[in-house]
Amino acid sequence: MRTQNLGYPRIGIKRELKKASESFWVGKATQAELLETAAQIRLKNWQTQKEAGIDLIPSNDFSLYDQVLDMSLMLGAIPARYQALQNDELGLYFAMARGVQKDGIDISAMEMTKWFDTNYHYIVPEFVKDQQFRYFLKKAINQFSEAKSAGIVTKPVFIGPVTYLLSGKEKETGFNRIDLLDKLLPVYVEVLKELSVAGAEWIQLDEPFLVMDLNADEQIAYQKAYQFIRNALPKQKFIIATYFEDLDENTKLAVSLPVDCLHIDLVRAPQQLNSFLENPSFRKSDKILSLGVVDGRNVWKNDFTKSLNTIVKATKVLGKEKVWIAPSCSLLHAPCDLDLEKDEETLPAEIKNWLAFAKQKLSEVVTLAKLSDSTTNKKYLSQLTENQLAIEQRKVSAKIHKPHVGERVKSLHDTDFNRLNDFEVRQETQAKALKLPAFPTTTIGSFPQTTEIRQLRARLKKGELTEETYNQLIESEIEKSVRWQEELGIDVLVHGEFERNDMVEYFGEKLSGYVFTQNGWVQSYGSRCVKPPIIYGDIERPEAMTVKWSALAQSKTNKLMKGMLTGPVTILQWSFVRDDQPRSETAFQIGLAIRDEVQALEKAGIKVIQIDEPAIREGLPLRKSKWDEYLRWAVNAFRLSASGVNDETQIHTHMCYSEFNDIIEHIAAMDADVITIETSRSQMELLKAFADFKYPNEIGPGVYDIHSPRIPSTEEMVILLEKALEVIPARNIWVNPDCGLKTRGWHETDEALKNMIAAARFIRKSV
Ligand code: GLN
Ligand code: ZN
């Protein structure tokens, strides 16, 4: 039985790519050095997969920033504003990703958004009405050749044409991006032919949009696209990879496409196996079914017994030749290697034994294939026994289950989810209590996480700093930032989150039921990586988590100090979550812990409390039919966390990278007194949903993009605020950046905020 892998993490096991890119961006490393690091990572990845025994090893899954951006460059879909940079390929590439402001050039970055329901962000392709495509970036063929000269004939991986178009956005009216298919396909064919000629036996086209609700045009596009490709390359073997959901009513469509193998995600949607096995045309065809049985998005050890049952079921119907074994999706979403975890204190051996990261998942795939084959299975039986033992131990471990936590969730009452009074009443009460000016200014929480700050935490961890010295140093950072914010003239201050490594990990470390890794990094966007903590058991808050710092910061100023928390859905969404109980149950457990913290902050004299929920939207099920159920518990988990306070206490929430149109009523149902949102990259476009809905509560539409180092001018922020004023009542508008400032430097932050305050003052006068 054959095995394949769909994609492998490309950041390097020690985040080498991050370090190399960031050095290159600040001019500390040369282009050659960056490219050399990238080549080493690719080679290592291919070798790792070969050593694990994977049959079909991917190439072109590597990217310097993002695989969708790579596709845009490959297909020559380069927005006109980057025209001047065409001769410097890498400069162009990073300009599209990050914007560029140098030597008199000032071009904004392309939009970024979440890849399906993952925490991975991609660069959104931009399309215009007379969009032209041409074969531009030669990355796929180059990397195919690179692997070949290292002795590995790889399977090139691309985003398929329909998914590529659907992932993009029309930048003009008067056309639909799916209509660009006819122009796009010849370029795809040109690329695919080149790889075919170069010796690629299999080519993988990722079409995750096949698991989404598709309209008639989109369904036709699928048929057209794959027929076109088939006609142009009659002998080439193609895989269509789907993942993250059930193909459901698109099963028939997928089965009808003229390709040689279909990959399906049996972790997210195990039930869909039957629809394939029972589909007469699938059974009759020569198509291979690639079973995604090993979870590519979570960290738990595969349950071999369960997977083997699935595999046996499939082979009984299809025969061994027509069944492949694979991870459920690209391993991009999993940390690299569990073997790097050596710290018993953060990750006890008992729990480590329940886990598998990307490298281990490769072995799981191979072992499952060997166990399914009667000629090889004997040699692997001890691995089966070991696996069964680990799975059993996890089920019964006393580390996981704390009955009183479950009890507290069960005994929740309606009143626990509601504030004392409605928003109109609270708004009046808060206006009197807080005495804020019109267009109040604030920031989203974090300030630059400089190397020095990160080193403080590292030195504390290593024991090089005492707790006491560390606390003093953090306190002095807070002190400095308070003075600086007062000088800037900000109305609602923040303490700067200097003590936090990450907005989820920080809370994870304070809550029980969590374990941590040293190297479990996963790419979030570009060079940014996150290290999601792992929820393995029932969640509790043994003691206050943020009160000390927030109260200390408040004590240093007469202005309002905002308390900063991460919301239950985001904590859930950005952690690796246990798969042995419903996500909603875990969300409520976290909601209760945050509620206790909100009440403790209020008690400590904090009058404004922000509960960040940037991840609410990304948790949305991919299928609309499942939205309501999710939104009900997600919004309730937030309300549970926010509703334990008095009317005077102002609850903020923050969200970024979200389209709000289709979930606006649920965002309103969260009933935060103030919501700050990311809007600047889309020129306030995202605000329209709030306006159309007549969103009643207060809103801070971000007036500048914090993901780019460029400094926004006062004028451009005034223009954005004027746009906001057209659709939102003046009384409800706040002025703030798009998101937290931790990835920025101090100089640009200072300049940008000065301009922002000037913009707020200008607007106050002119309205
Ligand atoms: N309070 C967080 C910060 O400022 C919010 C980050 C986010 O929304 N992703 O960093
Ligand atoms: Zn944000």
mmCIF file of N, CA, C and O and ligand atoms in Angstrom, residues 443-447 497 500 503 528 564-566 574 610 612-614 654-656 707 738-742, ligand 1:
data_model
loop_
_atom_site.group_PDB
_atom_site.id
_atom_site.type_symbol
_atom_site.label_atom_id
_atom_site.label_comp_id
_atom_site.label_asym_id
_atom_site.label_seq_id
_atom_site.Cartn_x
_atom_site.Cartn_y
_atom_site.Cartn_z
ATOM 1 N N THR A 443 -4.868 51.753 22.208
ATOM 2 C CA THR A 443 -4.151 50.788 21.368
ATOM 3 C C THR A 443 -4.666 49.397 21.743
ATOM 4 O O THR A 443 -5.439 49.244 22.684
ATOM 5 N N ILE A 444 -4.223 48.399 21.011
ATOM 6 C CA ILE A 444 -4.854 47.087 21.145
ATOM 7 C C ILE A 444 -4.224 46.242 22.248
ATOM 8 O O ILE A 444 -4.742 45.203 22.631
ATOM 9 N N GLY A 445 -3.105 46.687 22.788
ATOM 10 C CA GLY A 445 -2.582 45.981 23.954
ATOM 11 C C GLY A 445 -1.081 45.871 24.016
ATOM 12 O O GLY A 445 -0.448 46.386 24.922
ATOM 13 N N SER A 446 -0.502 45.220 23.008
ATOM 14 C CA SER A 446 0.936 44.965 23.127
ATOM 15 C C SER A 446 1.743 46.112 22.522
ATOM 16 O O SER A 446 1.312 46.750 21.566
ATOM 17 N N PHE A 447 2.931 46.337 23.092
ATOM 18 C CA PHE A 447 3.915 47.249 22.527
ATOM 19 C C PHE A 447 5.096 46.416 22.047
ATOM 20 O O PHE A 447 5.169 45.223 22.340
ATOM 21 N N GLU A 497 1.817 44.558 27.719
ATOM 22 C CA GLU A 497 1.951 43.095 27.590
ATOM 23 C C GLU A 497 3.409 42.621 27.502
ATOM 24 O O GLU A 497 3.699 41.599 26.876
ATOM 25 N N ARG A 500 4.264 39.055 28.472
ATOM 26 C CA ARG A 500 3.639 37.938 27.757
ATOM 27 C C ARG A 500 4.465 37.499 26.559
ATOM 28 O O ARG A 500 4.835 38.306 25.723
ATOM 29 N N MET A 503 -0.203 35.773 23.402
ATOM 30 C CA MET A 503 -1.490 36.061 24.038
ATOM 31 C C MET A 503 -2.265 34.807 24.458
ATOM 32 O O MET A 503 -3.232 34.912 25.209
ATOM 33 N N ARG A 528 6.166 34.880 10.840
ATOM 34 C CA ARG A 528 5.591 34.792 12.167
ATOM 35 C C ARG A 528 5.134 33.362 12.475
ATOM 36 O O ARG A 528 4.427 32.735 11.700
ATOM 37 N N MET A 564 -6.116 43.492 30.082
ATOM 38 C CA MET A 564 -5.977 42.769 28.818
ATOM 39 C C MET A 564 -6.108 41.273 28.999
ATOM 40 O O MET A 564 -5.272 40.660 29.673
ATOM 41 N N LEU A 565 -7.116 40.716 28.385
ATOM 42 C CA LEU A 565 -7.292 39.265 28.490
ATOM 43 C C LEU A 565 -7.516 38.671 27.107
ATOM 44 O O LEU A 565 -7.936 39.358 26.187
ATOM 45 N N THR A 566 -7.279 37.405 27.001
ATOM 46 C CA THR A 566 -7.620 36.695 25.767
ATOM 47 C C THR A 566 -8.910 35.919 26.014
ATOM 48 O O THR A 566 -9.083 35.325 27.074
ATOM 49 N N TRP A 574 -6.470 28.835 19.349
ATOM 50 C CA TRP A 574 -5.025 28.926 19.157
ATOM 51 C C TRP A 574 -4.251 27.975 20.056
ATOM 52 O O TRP A 574 -3.044 28.114 20.245
ATOM 53 N N GLN A 610 -10.394 44.547 28.228
ATOM 54 C CA GLN A 610 -10.500 44.047 26.853
ATOM 55 C C GLN A 610 -10.330 42.538 26.843
ATOM 56 O O GLN A 610 -9.366 42.011 27.389
ATOM 57 N N ASP A 612 -9.833 39.863 24.166
ATOM 58 C CA ASP A 612 -9.565 39.687 22.731
ATOM 59 C C ASP A 612 -10.206 38.419 22.194
ATOM 60 O O ASP A 612 -10.032 37.346 22.764
ATOM 61 N N GLU A 613 -10.909 38.557 21.083
ATOM 62 C CA GLU A 613 -11.431 37.368 20.406
ATOM 63 C C GLU A 613 -11.123 37.393 18.913
ATOM 64 O O GLU A 613 -12.011 37.248 18.070
ATOM 65 N N PRO A 614 -9.846 37.567 18.551
ATOM 66 C CA PRO A 614 -9.535 37.631 17.123
ATOM 67 C C PRO A 614 -9.869 36.335 16.388
ATOM 68 O O PRO A 614 -10.000 36.337 15.174
ATOM 69 N N HIS A 654 -11.627 42.598 20.779
ATOM 70 C CA HIS A 654 -10.852 42.955 19.598
ATOM 71 C C HIS A 654 -10.832 41.775 18.639
ATOM 72 O O HIS A 654 -10.707 40.630 19.044
ATOM 73 N N MET A 655 -10.967 42.086 17.361
ATOM 74 C CA MET A 655 -10.898 41.049 16.325
ATOM 75 C C MET A 655 -10.083 41.550 15.161
ATOM 76 O O MET A 655 -10.148 42.725 14.830
ATOM 77 N N CYS A 656 -9.332 40.649 14.533
ATOM 78 C CA CYS A 656 -8.612 41.094 13.344
ATOM 79 C C CYS A 656 -8.769 40.065 12.227
ATOM 80 O O CYS A 656 -9.165 38.940 12.455
ATOM 81 N N HIS A 707 0.771 45.470 10.469
ATOM 82 C CA HIS A 707 1.570 44.359 9.949
ATOM 83 C C HIS A 707 2.646 44.819 8.996
ATOM 84 O O HIS A 707 3.395 44.029 8.450
ATOM 85 N N ASP A 738 -4.950 48.837 13.948
ATOM 86 C CA ASP A 738 -5.620 47.590 13.570
ATOM 87 C C ASP A 738 -5.475 46.463 14.570
ATOM 88 O O ASP A 738 -6.308 45.570 14.651
ATOM 89 N N CYS A 739 -4.341 46.438 15.260
ATOM 90 C CA CYS A 739 -4.033 45.272 16.101
ATOM 91 C C CYS A 739 -2.919 45.670 17.065
ATOM 92 O O CYS A 739 -2.500 46.827 17.096
ATOM 93 N N GLY A 740 -2.447 44.713 17.843
ATOM 94 C CA GLY A 740 -1.360 44.961 18.795
ATOM 95 C C GLY A 740 -0.054 45.298 18.081
ATOM 96 O O GLY A 740 0.134 44.966 16.918
ATOM 97 N N LEU A 741 0.848 45.968 18.804
ATOM 98 C CA LEU A 741 2.051 46.516 18.168
ATOM 99 C C LEU A 741 3.303 45.705 18.463
ATOM 100 O O LEU A 741 4.415 46.173 18.291
ATOM 101 N N LYS A 742 3.124 44.464 18.911
ATOM 102 C CA LYS A 742 4.305 43.751 19.389
ATOM 103 C C LYS A 742 5.313 43.402 18.300
ATOM 104 O O LYS A 742 6.479 43.217 18.590
HETATM 105 N N1 GLN B 1 -3.935 42.260 22.817
HETATM 106 C C1 GLN B 1 -3.241 41.575 21.784
HETATM 107 C C2 GLN B 1 -2.040 42.370 21.338
HETATM 108 O O1 GLN B 1 -2.112 43.570 21.378
HETATM 109 C C3 GLN B 1 -4.146 41.328 20.602
HETATM 110 C C4 GLN B 1 -3.443 40.604 19.501
HETATM 111 C C5 GLN B 1 -4.346 40.089 18.392
HETATM 112 O O2 GLN B 1 -5.427 40.508 18.190
HETATM 113 N N2 GLN B 1 -3.884 39.167 17.621
HETATM 114 O O3 GLN B 1 -1.045 41.817 20.919
#
